[in-house]
Amino acid sequence: MQRIAEEIARLLDASVTLEDRAFQLLAYGAQSDDIDAVRQESILRRRASPEVRAHFESYGIATATGPVRIPGIHGMRGRICVPLRHGGVTYGYLWLLDSGTITDERLAAIAPLVDRAAAMLAMEARGRHVPLADLFSADPARRAAAGEAIGTRVDGPVCALAVRTGAAGAGSLFVGALRTLPRGVLIDPSLDEPVLPVLAPAAHAPQAARILRDQHGTAAGIGGPRDDVEEAWESWREALLALRVAEHVERHAPIADWPELGIFRFLARLPRRDLAALAAESAALRSAGPELARTVEAYLDHAGHVQETAAALGVHRQTLYYRLGRAEELTGLDLARGEDRLLLHLSLKAAALTGPPRPGEPGGRGQAQ
Protein backbone atom coordinates (compact mmCIF):
# COMPACT_ATOMS: atom_id res chain seq x y z
CA MET A 1 0.00 0.00 0.00
CA GLN A 2 2.85 2.36 0.79
CA ARG A 3 4.45 1.74 -2.60
CA ILE A 4 1.12 2.40 -4.33
CA ALA A 5 0.71 5.69 -2.46
CA GLU A 6 4.22 6.80 -3.35
CA GLU A 7 3.76 5.87 -7.02
CA ILE A 8 0.49 7.81 -7.29
CA ALA A 9 2.10 10.82 -5.58
CA ARG A 10 4.95 10.68 -8.11
CA LEU A 11 2.67 10.35 -11.16
CA LEU A 12 0.31 13.16 -10.11
CA ASP A 13 2.83 15.32 -8.25
CA ALA A 14 0.25 15.60 -5.47
CA SER A 15 -0.12 14.90 -1.76
CA VAL A 16 -1.68 11.44 -1.41
CA THR A 17 -3.19 9.40 1.40
CA LEU A 18 -4.83 5.97 1.36
CA GLU A 19 -7.44 5.23 4.03
CA ASP A 20 -9.80 2.36 4.79
CA ARG A 21 -13.57 2.75 5.10
CA ALA A 22 -13.17 3.65 8.79
CA PHE A 23 -10.91 6.58 7.69
CA GLN A 24 -7.86 4.98 9.25
CA LEU A 25 -4.62 5.91 7.53
CA LEU A 26 -3.04 3.06 5.57
CA ALA A 27 -0.28 4.87 3.65
CA TYR A 28 0.69 8.29 2.37
CA GLY A 29 2.93 9.68 -0.32
CA ALA A 30 5.62 12.31 -0.06
CA GLN A 31 4.34 15.84 0.40
CA SER A 32 4.66 17.81 -2.82
CA ASP A 33 2.99 21.01 -1.68
CA ASP A 34 1.60 22.74 1.39
CA ILE A 35 -0.79 20.62 3.42
CA ASP A 36 -3.71 21.79 5.53
CA ALA A 37 -4.54 21.07 9.16
CA VAL A 38 -6.97 18.27 8.29
CA ARG A 39 -4.35 16.28 6.39
CA GLN A 40 -1.71 16.93 9.04
CA GLU A 41 -4.09 15.72 11.76
CA SER A 42 -4.96 12.61 9.76
CA ILE A 43 -1.29 11.67 9.36
CA LEU A 44 -0.32 12.38 12.97
CA ARG A 45 -3.31 10.63 14.54
CA ARG A 46 -3.53 7.91 11.85
CA ARG A 47 -7.25 8.61 11.38
CA ALA A 48 -9.66 11.43 10.55
CA SER A 49 -11.81 13.03 13.25
CA PRO A 50 -15.56 12.24 13.39
CA GLU A 51 -16.37 15.77 12.22
CA VAL A 52 -14.12 15.49 9.18
CA ARG A 53 -15.54 12.06 8.37
CA ALA A 54 -19.10 13.36 8.51
CA HIS A 55 -18.20 16.29 6.25
CA PHE A 56 -16.60 14.09 3.60
CA GLU A 57 -19.31 11.42 3.76
CA SER A 58 -21.95 14.08 3.14
CA TYR A 59 -20.62 14.22 -0.45
CA GLY A 60 -21.67 10.62 -1.05
CA ILE A 61 -18.18 9.15 -1.25
CA ALA A 62 -19.29 5.82 0.28
CA THR A 63 -21.46 4.98 -2.74
CA ALA A 64 -19.69 6.95 -5.47
CA THR A 65 -18.36 4.91 -8.38
CA GLY A 66 -15.83 7.50 -9.53
CA PRO A 67 -13.76 10.44 -8.26
CA VAL A 68 -15.54 13.01 -6.09
CA ARG A 69 -14.27 16.58 -5.96
CA ILE A 70 -14.81 18.19 -2.56
CA PRO A 71 -14.40 21.98 -2.40
CA GLY A 72 -12.28 23.64 0.26
CA ILE A 73 -13.98 25.28 3.23
CA HIS A 74 -12.90 27.12 6.39
CA GLY A 75 -9.17 26.71 5.83
CA MET A 76 -9.47 23.19 4.51
CA ARG A 77 -8.12 22.75 1.01
CA GLY A 78 -10.13 21.18 -1.76
CA ARG A 79 -9.75 17.45 -2.23
CA ILE A 80 -10.35 14.69 -4.71
CA CYS A 81 -11.63 11.45 -3.25
CA VAL A 82 -11.25 8.31 -5.37
CA PRO A 83 -13.26 5.41 -3.84
CA LEU A 84 -11.31 2.14 -3.67
CA ARG A 85 -13.97 -0.20 -5.04
CA HIS A 86 -13.75 -3.91 -5.78
CA GLY A 87 -16.63 -6.12 -6.81
CA GLY A 88 -19.07 -3.24 -6.43
CA VAL A 89 -18.04 -2.61 -2.80
CA THR A 90 -16.14 0.40 -1.44
CA TYR A 91 -13.29 -0.71 0.82
CA GLY A 92 -11.41 2.56 1.27
CA TYR A 93 -10.45 5.92 -0.23
CA LEU A 94 -7.61 7.53 -2.10
CA TRP A 95 -7.32 11.21 -1.14
CA LEU A 96 -5.57 13.87 -3.21
CA LEU A 97 -5.12 17.51 -2.31
CA ASP A 98 -6.57 19.33 -5.32
CA SER A 99 -4.00 21.67 -6.79
CA GLY A 100 -6.22 22.45 -9.78
CA THR A 101 -3.99 20.53 -12.16
CA ILE A 102 -5.38 17.01 -11.57
CA THR A 103 -7.65 16.47 -14.56
CA ASP A 104 -9.95 13.53 -15.20
CA GLU A 105 -7.46 12.29 -17.79
CA ARG A 106 -4.64 12.24 -15.24
CA LEU A 107 -6.89 10.42 -12.77
CA ALA A 108 -7.67 7.81 -15.40
CA ALA A 109 -3.95 7.13 -15.76
CA ILE A 110 -3.67 5.93 -12.15
CA ALA A 111 -6.74 3.64 -12.44
CA PRO A 112 -4.61 0.43 -12.42
CA LEU A 113 -2.98 1.48 -9.15
CA VAL A 114 -6.38 2.36 -7.65
CA ASP A 115 -7.75 -1.04 -8.68
CA ARG A 116 -4.76 -2.79 -7.14
CA ALA A 117 -5.20 -0.99 -3.82
CA ALA A 118 -8.91 -1.83 -3.79
CA ALA A 119 -8.22 -5.49 -4.50
CA MET A 120 -5.71 -5.64 -1.66
CA LEU A 121 -8.26 -4.21 0.80
CA ALA A 122 -10.94 -6.62 -0.45
CA MET A 123 -8.57 -9.55 0.07
CA GLU A 124 -7.81 -8.35 3.59
CA ALA A 125 -11.53 -8.07 4.38
CA ARG A 126 -12.16 -11.63 3.23
CA GLY A 127 -9.30 -12.75 5.45
CA ARG A 128 -11.17 -11.45 8.51
CA HIS A 129 -13.66 -14.34 8.38
CA VAL A 130 -12.23 -16.74 10.94
CA PRO A 131 -13.60 -19.58 13.10
CA LEU A 132 -13.86 -17.66 16.36
CA ALA A 133 -16.17 -20.35 17.77
CA ASP A 134 -13.09 -22.57 18.00
CA LEU A 135 -10.97 -19.84 19.59
CA PHE A 136 -13.67 -19.19 22.20
CA SER A 137 -14.37 -22.89 22.79
CA ALA A 138 -14.27 -24.62 26.18
CA ASP A 139 -12.04 -27.25 24.56
CA PRO A 140 -8.33 -26.40 25.08
CA ALA A 141 -7.29 -28.37 21.99
CA ARG A 142 -9.69 -26.45 19.73
CA ARG A 143 -8.56 -23.16 21.25
CA ALA A 144 -4.88 -23.96 20.73
CA ALA A 145 -5.37 -24.89 17.07
CA ALA A 146 -7.47 -21.79 16.40
CA GLY A 147 -5.05 -19.54 18.28
CA GLU A 148 -2.15 -20.74 16.16
CA ALA A 149 -4.08 -19.98 12.96
CA ILE A 150 -5.48 -16.63 14.10
CA GLY A 151 -2.59 -15.32 16.13
CA THR A 152 -0.73 -13.96 13.12
CA ARG A 153 -3.75 -11.87 12.02
CA VAL A 154 -4.19 -9.68 15.08
CA ASP A 155 -1.71 -8.11 17.47
CA GLY A 156 -2.26 -8.27 21.22
CA PRO A 157 -3.66 -7.19 23.50
CA VAL A 158 -7.07 -8.25 22.16
CA CYS A 159 -10.68 -8.08 23.34
CA ALA A 160 -13.63 -10.27 22.49
CA LEU A 161 -16.93 -8.63 21.56
CA ALA A 162 -20.43 -10.11 21.75
CA VAL A 163 -22.90 -8.25 19.52
CA ARG A 164 -26.61 -9.02 19.67
CA THR A 165 -27.84 -9.32 16.08
CA GLY A 166 -31.51 -9.68 16.97
CA ALA A 167 -32.09 -12.96 15.13
CA ALA A 168 -30.39 -16.29 14.55
CA GLY A 169 -28.32 -16.38 11.39
CA ALA A 170 -28.12 -12.59 11.19
CA GLY A 171 -24.33 -12.73 11.35
CA SER A 172 -24.24 -12.74 7.56
CA LEU A 173 -25.46 -9.14 7.68
CA PHE A 174 -22.12 -8.12 9.15
CA VAL A 175 -20.02 -9.28 6.21
CA GLY A 176 -20.55 -5.92 4.56
CA ALA A 177 -19.66 -4.14 7.80
CA LEU A 178 -16.10 -5.45 7.62
CA ARG A 179 -15.10 -2.72 5.22
CA THR A 180 -16.05 -0.07 7.79
CA LEU A 181 -14.25 -1.67 10.73
CA PRO A 182 -10.77 -0.82 11.99
CA ARG A 183 -8.00 -3.04 10.67
CA GLY A 184 -7.31 -6.19 12.61
CA VAL A 185 -10.94 -6.81 13.62
CA LEU A 186 -12.02 -10.43 12.98
CA ILE A 187 -15.56 -11.83 12.93
CA ASP A 188 -17.23 -15.20 12.53
CA PRO A 189 -20.47 -14.66 10.57
CA SER A 190 -20.98 -18.37 9.90
CA LEU A 191 -22.57 -19.24 13.25
CA ASP A 192 -26.35 -19.68 13.29
CA GLU A 193 -26.56 -17.67 16.51
CA PRO A 194 -28.22 -14.42 17.57
CA VAL A 195 -24.92 -13.22 19.07
CA LEU A 196 -22.02 -12.37 16.75
CA PRO A 197 -18.52 -13.20 18.08
CA VAL A 198 -15.83 -10.64 17.29
CA LEU A 199 -12.12 -10.37 18.09
CA ALA A 200 -10.50 -6.94 17.98
CA PRO A 201 -7.27 -5.23 18.98
CA ALA A 202 -8.02 -3.77 22.41
CA ALA A 203 -7.40 -0.22 21.22
CA HIS A 204 -10.07 -0.57 18.51
CA ALA A 205 -12.64 -2.62 20.45
CA PRO A 206 -14.93 0.31 21.48
CA GLN A 207 -15.00 1.67 17.92
CA ALA A 208 -15.71 -1.77 16.46
CA ALA A 209 -18.52 -2.33 18.97
CA ARG A 210 -20.13 1.01 18.06
CA ILE A 211 -19.95 0.33 14.33
CA LEU A 212 -21.36 -3.19 14.56
CA ARG A 213 -24.08 -2.25 17.01
CA ASP A 214 -25.13 0.81 15.00
CA GLN A 215 -25.31 -1.09 11.72
CA HIS A 216 -27.14 -4.29 12.56
CA GLY A 217 -27.07 -4.90 16.31
CA THR A 218 -29.17 -4.00 19.33
CA ALA A 219 -26.53 -4.18 22.08
CA ALA A 220 -22.92 -5.22 22.59
CA GLY A 221 -20.58 -6.38 25.32
CA ILE A 222 -16.80 -5.91 25.37
CA GLY A 223 -14.64 -8.35 27.34
CA GLY A 224 -11.49 -7.40 29.17
CA PRO A 225 -8.18 -7.28 27.24
CA ARG A 226 -5.86 -10.28 26.99
CA ASP A 227 -2.22 -10.12 25.91
CA ASP A 228 -2.26 -13.64 24.41
CA VAL A 229 -4.81 -14.43 21.70
CA GLU A 230 -5.11 -17.97 23.09
CA GLU A 231 -6.59 -16.44 26.26
CA ALA A 232 -9.25 -14.59 24.29
CA TRP A 233 -11.84 -17.20 25.32
CA GLU A 234 -11.79 -15.65 28.80
CA SER A 235 -12.52 -12.25 27.27
CA TRP A 236 -15.38 -13.86 25.32
CA ARG A 237 -16.99 -15.09 28.54
CA GLU A 238 -16.74 -11.58 29.92
CA ALA A 239 -18.15 -10.12 26.70
CA LEU A 240 -21.25 -12.32 26.98
CA LEU A 241 -21.78 -11.23 30.58
CA ALA A 242 -21.21 -7.59 29.61
CA LEU A 243 -23.80 -7.98 26.86
CA ARG A 244 -26.27 -9.18 29.47
CA VAL A 245 -25.58 -6.05 31.54
CA ALA A 246 -25.94 -3.83 28.47
CA GLU A 247 -29.38 -5.31 27.80
CA HIS A 248 -30.67 -4.99 31.36
CA VAL A 249 -28.97 -1.97 32.97
CA GLU A 250 -29.82 1.36 31.40
CA ARG A 251 -26.70 3.09 32.72
CA HIS A 252 -24.50 0.66 30.78
CA ALA A 253 -26.61 0.43 27.61
CA PRO A 254 -26.28 -0.16 24.71
CA ILE A 255 -22.57 -1.09 24.89
CA ALA A 256 -21.08 -2.39 28.12
CA ASP A 257 -17.32 -2.60 28.66
CA TRP A 258 -16.43 -5.32 31.17
CA PRO A 259 -13.66 -3.44 33.08
CA GLU A 260 -16.08 -0.53 33.69
CA LEU A 261 -19.02 -2.51 35.08
CA GLY A 262 -18.10 -2.36 38.77
CA ILE A 263 -20.35 -4.51 40.96
CA PHE A 264 -22.13 -5.88 37.89
CA ARG A 265 -18.97 -7.84 37.05
CA PHE A 266 -19.66 -9.94 40.14
CA LEU A 267 -23.45 -10.03 39.98
CA ALA A 268 -23.44 -11.11 36.33
CA ARG A 269 -21.36 -14.16 37.24
CA LEU A 270 -23.97 -15.45 39.70
CA PRO A 271 -26.15 -18.39 38.66
CA ARG A 272 -29.68 -17.26 37.88
CA ARG A 273 -31.09 -19.02 40.94
CA ASP A 274 -28.71 -17.17 43.27
CA LEU A 275 -29.31 -13.90 41.45
CA ALA A 276 -33.08 -14.32 41.82
CA ALA A 277 -32.70 -15.12 45.52
CA LEU A 278 -30.70 -11.95 46.05
CA ALA A 279 -33.20 -9.88 44.04
CA ALA A 280 -36.04 -11.27 46.17
CA GLU A 281 -34.75 -9.29 49.16
CA SER A 282 -36.09 -6.12 47.50
CA ALA A 283 -39.20 -7.66 45.92
CA ALA A 284 -41.62 -5.99 48.34
CA LEU A 285 -39.95 -2.63 47.80
CA ARG A 286 -40.08 -2.94 44.02
CA SER A 287 -43.69 -4.10 44.06
CA ALA A 288 -44.63 -0.80 45.69
CA GLY A 289 -43.68 1.01 42.47
CA PRO A 290 -40.60 2.06 40.53
CA GLU A 291 -40.40 5.51 42.19
CA LEU A 292 -39.82 4.10 45.66
CA ALA A 293 -37.20 1.60 44.47
CA ARG A 294 -35.46 4.27 42.41
CA THR A 295 -35.37 6.56 45.46
CA VAL A 296 -33.77 3.95 47.71
CA GLU A 297 -31.24 2.94 45.05
CA ALA A 298 -30.26 6.58 44.53
CA TYR A 299 -29.88 7.03 48.29
CA LEU A 300 -27.60 3.99 48.50
CA ASP A 301 -25.70 5.05 45.36
CA HIS A 302 -24.96 8.34 47.13
CA ALA A 303 -23.61 6.49 50.18
CA GLY A 304 -26.52 7.61 52.35
CA HIS A 305 -26.00 11.36 51.81
CA VAL A 306 -29.50 12.79 52.17
CA GLN A 307 -28.80 16.23 50.70
CA GLU A 308 -27.03 14.85 47.62
CA THR A 309 -29.75 12.25 47.06
CA ALA A 310 -32.58 14.77 47.39
CA ALA A 311 -30.84 17.09 44.93
CA ALA A 312 -30.27 14.27 42.45
CA LEU A 313 -33.92 13.21 42.64
CA GLY A 314 -35.28 16.76 42.71
CA VAL A 315 -37.30 16.16 45.90
CA HIS A 316 -37.45 17.76 49.34
CA ARG A 317 -35.49 16.09 52.11
CA GLN A 318 -38.68 15.38 54.07
CA THR A 319 -40.04 13.54 51.03
CA LEU A 320 -36.88 11.50 50.91
CA TYR A 321 -37.10 10.67 54.62
CA TYR A 322 -40.69 9.54 54.18
CA ARG A 323 -39.82 7.25 51.29
CA LEU A 324 -36.87 5.73 53.15
CA GLY A 325 -39.09 5.03 56.13
CA ARG A 326 -41.64 3.40 53.87
CA ALA A 327 -38.88 1.24 52.37
CA GLU A 328 -37.86 0.03 55.83
CA GLU A 329 -41.45 -0.93 56.58
CA LEU A 330 -41.78 -2.92 53.36
CA THR A 331 -38.44 -4.76 53.56
CA GLY A 332 -38.03 -5.14 57.31
CA LEU A 333 -34.49 -3.83 56.93
CA ASP A 334 -32.87 -1.03 58.92
CA LEU A 335 -31.15 1.47 56.62
CA ALA A 336 -29.09 2.68 59.58
CA ARG A 337 -27.33 -0.71 59.68
CA GLY A 338 -24.46 -1.21 57.27
CA GLU A 339 -25.21 -4.86 56.48
CA ASP A 340 -28.89 -4.15 55.81
CA ARG A 341 -27.97 -1.30 53.49
CA LEU A 342 -25.47 -3.50 51.67
CA LEU A 343 -28.01 -6.29 51.27
CA LEU A 344 -30.70 -3.98 49.90
CA HIS A 345 -28.24 -2.21 47.60
CA LEU A 346 -27.02 -5.47 46.10
CA SER A 347 -30.59 -6.76 45.83
CA LEU A 348 -31.67 -3.74 43.78
CA LYS A 349 -28.67 -4.13 41.48
CA ALA A 350 -29.33 -7.85 41.10
CA ALA A 351 -32.97 -7.20 40.27
CA ALA A 352 -31.87 -5.28 37.18
CA LEU A 353 -30.29 -8.46 35.80
CA THR A 354 -33.21 -10.79 36.46
CA GLY A 355 -35.74 -11.77 33.84
CA PRO A 356 -36.05 -14.47 31.18
CA PRO A 357 -32.78 -15.00 29.26
CA ARG A 358 -32.79 -14.18 25.57
CA PRO A 359 -31.37 -16.69 23.07
CA GLY A 360 -27.58 -16.38 23.01
CA GLU A 361 -27.36 -14.76 26.45
CA PRO A 362 -25.27 -16.44 29.13
CA GLY A 363 -27.58 -19.00 30.70
CA GLY A 364 -29.87 -18.95 27.69
CA ARG A 365 -30.10 -21.11 24.59
CA GLY A 366 -27.77 -20.65 21.66
CA GLN A 367 -24.67 -19.51 23.54
CA ALA A 368 -21.48 -20.14 21.55
CA GLN A 369 -19.33 -22.72 23.34
XYZ file of C-alpha atoms in Angstrom:
369
model
C 0.000 0.000 0.000
C 2.851 2.361 0.794
C 4.451 1.739 -2.601
C 1.125 2.397 -4.331
C 0.706 5.689 -2.457
C 4.219 6.801 -3.349
C 3.762 5.873 -7.020
C 0.490 7.807 -7.287
C 2.101 10.818 -5.582
C 4.947 10.679 -8.115
C 2.672 10.355 -11.156
C 0.311 13.162 -10.113
C 2.830 15.315 -8.247
C 0.247 15.596 -5.473
C -0.121 14.898 -1.764
C -1.676 11.436 -1.414
C -3.193 9.404 1.403
C -4.826 5.970 1.364
C -7.436 5.233 4.032
C -9.797 2.362 4.785
C -13.565 2.751 5.101
C -13.169 3.648 8.787
C -10.911 6.577 7.691
C -7.860 4.975 9.248
C -4.623 5.908 7.528
C -3.035 3.065 5.568
C -0.278 4.874 3.652
C 0.690 8.288 2.372
C 2.930 9.675 -0.323
C 5.622 12.306 -0.062
C 4.343 15.839 0.399
C 4.661 17.811 -2.821
C 2.989 21.014 -1.676
C 1.598 22.743 1.391
C -0.793 20.616 3.425
C -3.708 21.793 5.533
C -4.542 21.065 9.162
C -6.969 18.266 8.291
C -4.348 16.284 6.387
C -1.713 16.928 9.040
C -4.087 15.720 11.756
C -4.959 12.613 9.758
C -1.293 11.671 9.358
C -0.324 12.381 12.967
C -3.309 10.628 14.544
C -3.533 7.910 11.850
C -7.251 8.610 11.380
C -9.662 11.429 10.554
C -11.811 13.033 13.250
C -15.562 12.238 13.387
C -16.373 15.774 12.219
C -14.121 15.492 9.179
C -15.538 12.065 8.366
C -19.101 13.360 8.507
C -18.197 16.285 6.246
C -16.597 14.088 3.599
C -19.312 11.421 3.756
C -21.955 14.083 3.143
C -20.619 14.224 -0.455
C -21.673 10.615 -1.053
C -18.184 9.152 -1.249
C -19.286 5.817 0.276
C -21.460 4.983 -2.737
C -19.693 6.951 -5.468
C -18.357 4.909 -8.376
C -15.835 7.500 -9.527
C -13.762 10.438 -8.261
C -15.544 13.010 -6.088
C -14.267 16.578 -5.960
C -14.811 18.190 -2.557
C -14.400 21.980 -2.398
C -12.278 23.640 0.264
C -13.979 25.281 3.231
C -12.902 27.121 6.391
C -9.167 26.710 5.832
C -9.474 23.190 4.511
C -8.125 22.753 1.011
C -10.129 21.184 -1.761
C -9.750 17.452 -2.231
C -10.351 14.688 -4.710
C -11.626 11.445 -3.255
C -11.249 8.308 -5.373
C -13.257 5.410 -3.843
C -11.313 2.145 -3.673
C -13.974 -0.204 -5.038
C -13.752 -3.909 -5.779
C -16.626 -6.124 -6.811
C -19.066 -3.239 -6.432
C -18.041 -2.606 -2.805
C -16.136 0.403 -1.440
C -13.286 -0.709 0.815
C -11.414 2.564 1.269
C -10.453 5.923 -0.228
C -7.613 7.535 -2.102
C -7.319 11.208 -1.138
C -5.572 13.871 -3.208
C -5.120 17.510 -2.312
C -6.574 19.326 -5.315
C -3.996 21.668 -6.788
C -6.218 22.449 -9.780
C -3.987 20.531 -12.165
C -5.379 17.008 -11.574
C -7.645 16.466 -14.563
C -9.948 13.531 -15.197
C -7.457 12.293 -17.786
C -4.636 12.239 -15.240
C -6.885 10.420 -12.773
C -7.665 7.810 -15.404
C -3.948 7.132 -15.758
C -3.674 5.935 -12.152
C -6.738 3.637 -12.436
C -4.607 0.433 -12.424
C -2.977 1.484 -9.149
C -6.376 2.355 -7.646
C -7.747 -1.039 -8.683
C -4.760 -2.787 -7.143
C -5.195 -0.989 -3.822
C -8.907 -1.829 -3.795
C -8.220 -5.493 -4.503
C -5.715 -5.639 -1.661
C -8.261 -4.206 0.798
C -10.936 -6.621 -0.455
C -8.572 -9.551 0.066
C -7.807 -8.354 3.593
C -11.532 -8.070 4.375
C -12.159 -11.630 3.226
C -9.303 -12.751 5.447
C -11.166 -11.447 8.507
C -13.663 -14.338 8.378
C -12.228 -16.744 10.942
C -13.601 -19.579 13.103
C -13.858 -17.664 16.357
C -16.165 -20.348 17.766
C -13.086 -22.568 17.996
C -10.968 -19.844 19.589
C -13.670 -19.190 22.200
C -14.368 -22.892 22.787
C -14.268 -24.619 26.180
C -12.039 -27.255 24.556
C -8.332 -26.397 25.082
C -7.288 -28.372 21.989
C -9.688 -26.446 19.729
C -8.557 -23.164 21.255
C -4.878 -23.965 20.732
C -5.371 -24.892 17.074
C -7.473 -21.789 16.399
C -5.052 -19.542 18.276
C -2.152 -20.743 16.158
C -4.077 -19.976 12.963
C -5.478 -16.634 14.097
C -2.588 -15.318 16.135
C -0.734 -13.962 13.118
C -3.746 -11.873 12.019
C -4.189 -9.680 15.077
C -1.713 -8.113 17.466
C -2.263 -8.272 21.217
C -3.657 -7.191 23.496
C -7.067 -8.254 22.163
C -10.681 -8.076 23.340
C -13.631 -10.269 22.489
C -16.925 -8.634 21.562
C -20.430 -10.106 21.752
C -22.904 -8.251 19.518
C -26.605 -9.019 19.673
C -27.843 -9.316 16.082
C -31.506 -9.681 16.970
C -32.094 -12.961 15.125
C -30.391 -16.292 14.546
C -28.322 -16.383 11.390
C -28.124 -12.585 11.194
C -24.326 -12.731 11.352
C -24.241 -12.742 7.562
C -25.456 -9.139 7.677
C -22.119 -8.116 9.147
C -20.015 -9.278 6.207
C -20.548 -5.916 4.556
C -19.665 -4.144 7.798
C -16.103 -5.450 7.624
C -15.099 -2.724 5.215
C -16.051 -0.067 7.794
C -14.249 -1.666 10.730
C -10.773 -0.822 11.989
C -8.004 -3.038 10.667
C -7.312 -6.194 12.614
C -10.939 -6.811 13.617
C -12.021 -10.429 12.984
C -15.561 -11.828 12.926
C -17.232 -15.199 12.529
C -20.474 -14.658 10.572
C -20.977 -18.366 9.900
C -22.572 -19.239 13.250
C -26.353 -19.676 13.288
C -26.565 -17.674 16.508
C -28.219 -14.421 17.570
C -24.921 -13.218 19.067
C -22.023 -12.368 16.755
C -18.517 -13.199 18.082
C -15.830 -10.643 17.294
C -12.118 -10.367 18.090
C -10.500 -6.940 17.984
C -7.268 -5.226 18.983
C -8.019 -3.771 22.413
C -7.400 -0.216 21.217
C -10.069 -0.566 18.511
C -12.640 -2.619 20.451
C -14.927 0.306 21.478
C -15.002 1.675 17.916
C -15.710 -1.766 16.457
C -18.521 -2.331 18.971
C -20.132 1.005 18.056
C -19.946 0.333 14.328
C -21.358 -3.190 14.564
C -24.077 -2.253 17.012
C -25.131 0.810 15.004
C -25.310 -1.085 11.720
C -27.139 -4.288 12.560
C -27.069 -4.901 16.307
C -29.171 -3.999 19.327
C -26.526 -4.185 22.082
C -22.921 -5.224 22.590
C -20.578 -6.378 25.325
C -16.797 -5.914 25.367
C -14.641 -8.350 27.340
C -11.489 -7.401 29.166
C -8.183 -7.275 27.237
C -5.859 -10.282 26.993
C -2.222 -10.124 25.911
C -2.260 -13.636 24.415
C -4.806 -14.428 21.701
C -5.108 -17.972 23.088
C -6.586 -16.445 26.256
C -9.251 -14.588 24.286
C -11.840 -17.196 25.319
C -11.791 -15.647 28.797
C -12.520 -12.247 27.275
C -15.381 -13.857 25.321
C -16.986 -15.094 28.543
C -16.739 -11.576 29.915
C -18.153 -10.119 26.703
C -21.253 -12.321 26.981
C -21.782 -11.229 30.576
C -21.211 -7.590 29.611
C -23.799 -7.981 26.856
C -26.275 -9.179 29.469
C -25.581 -6.053 31.539
C -25.940 -3.831 28.470
C -29.385 -5.306 27.804
C -30.665 -4.986 31.364
C -28.971 -1.970 32.972
C -29.824 1.365 31.399
C -26.702 3.091 32.719
C -24.500 0.662 30.777
C -26.613 0.426 27.610
C -26.283 -0.162 24.714
C -22.565 -1.092 24.886
C -21.082 -2.389 28.121
C -17.319 -2.599 28.656
C -16.426 -5.320 31.174
C -13.663 -3.441 33.083
C -16.076 -0.529 33.691
C -19.024 -2.512 35.082
C -18.095 -2.361 38.765
C -20.354 -4.507 40.961
C -22.132 -5.878 37.894
C -18.965 -7.845 37.049
C -19.657 -9.940 40.140
C -23.448 -10.030 39.979
C -23.440 -11.111 36.332
C -21.365 -14.164 37.244
C -23.970 -15.448 39.702
C -26.146 -18.390 38.655
C -29.678 -17.265 37.878
C -31.089 -19.015 40.939
C -28.705 -17.167 43.274
C -29.315 -13.898 41.449
C -33.076 -14.317 41.816
C -32.698 -15.119 45.520
C -30.699 -11.945 46.049
C -33.204 -9.877 44.041
C -36.039 -11.274 46.175
C -34.754 -9.287 49.160
C -36.087 -6.124 47.501
C -39.204 -7.655 45.922
C -41.620 -5.991 48.343
C -39.954 -2.635 47.796
C -40.076 -2.940 44.015
C -43.686 -4.099 44.056
C -44.630 -0.801 45.686
C -43.681 1.009 42.466
C -40.599 2.062 40.530
C -40.404 5.506 42.189
C -39.815 4.098 45.661
C -37.204 1.597 44.472
C -35.462 4.272 42.413
C -35.370 6.563 45.465
C -33.772 3.947 47.708
C -31.235 2.943 45.053
C -30.258 6.582 44.534
C -29.880 7.026 48.289
C -27.604 3.993 48.497
C -25.700 5.051 45.360
C -24.955 8.335 47.131
C -23.611 6.489 50.185
C -26.524 7.610 52.353
C -26.001 11.357 51.808
C -29.495 12.793 52.172
C -28.800 16.228 50.700
C -27.031 14.855 47.618
C -29.754 12.252 47.057
C -32.577 14.769 47.394
C -30.839 17.091 44.934
C -30.268 14.269 42.451
C -33.922 13.207 42.637
C -35.276 16.759 42.714
C -37.304 16.159 45.904
C -37.452 17.762 49.344
C -35.491 16.088 52.113
C -38.684 15.383 54.068
C -40.045 13.542 51.028
C -36.875 11.504 50.913
C -37.097 10.672 54.623
C -40.694 9.543 54.180
C -39.817 7.251 51.288
C -36.867 5.735 53.150
C -39.089 5.034 56.131
C -41.639 3.404 53.869
C -38.877 1.237 52.366
C -37.859 0.031 55.829
C -41.453 -0.927 56.580
C -41.778 -2.924 53.359
C -38.440 -4.763 53.564
C -38.028 -5.140 57.310
C -34.493 -3.832 56.926
C -32.875 -1.025 58.923
C -31.146 1.467 56.620
C -29.092 2.681 59.578
C -27.329 -0.713 59.679
C -24.459 -1.214 57.270
C -25.206 -4.858 56.477
C -28.890 -4.147 55.806
C -27.969 -1.301 53.494
C -25.467 -3.495 51.670
C -28.012 -6.293 51.267
C -30.700 -3.977 49.900
C -28.244 -2.211 47.599
C -27.018 -5.473 46.096
C -30.588 -6.757 45.829
C -31.671 -3.740 43.778
C -28.674 -4.128 41.482
C -29.334 -7.849 41.099
C -32.972 -7.198 40.272
C -31.875 -5.284 37.183
C -30.287 -8.460 35.798
C -33.211 -10.788 36.459
C -35.741 -11.772 33.838
C -36.051 -14.474 31.179
C -32.784 -14.998 29.258
C -32.790 -14.184 25.571
C -31.365 -16.691 23.069
C -27.583 -16.378 23.010
C -27.365 -14.756 26.445
C -25.275 -16.437 29.133
C -27.580 -18.998 30.700
C -29.874 -18.952 27.693
C -30.098 -21.105 24.588
C -27.767 -20.651 21.658
C -24.673 -19.515 23.538
C -21.478 -20.142 21.550
C -19.328 -22.719 23.337
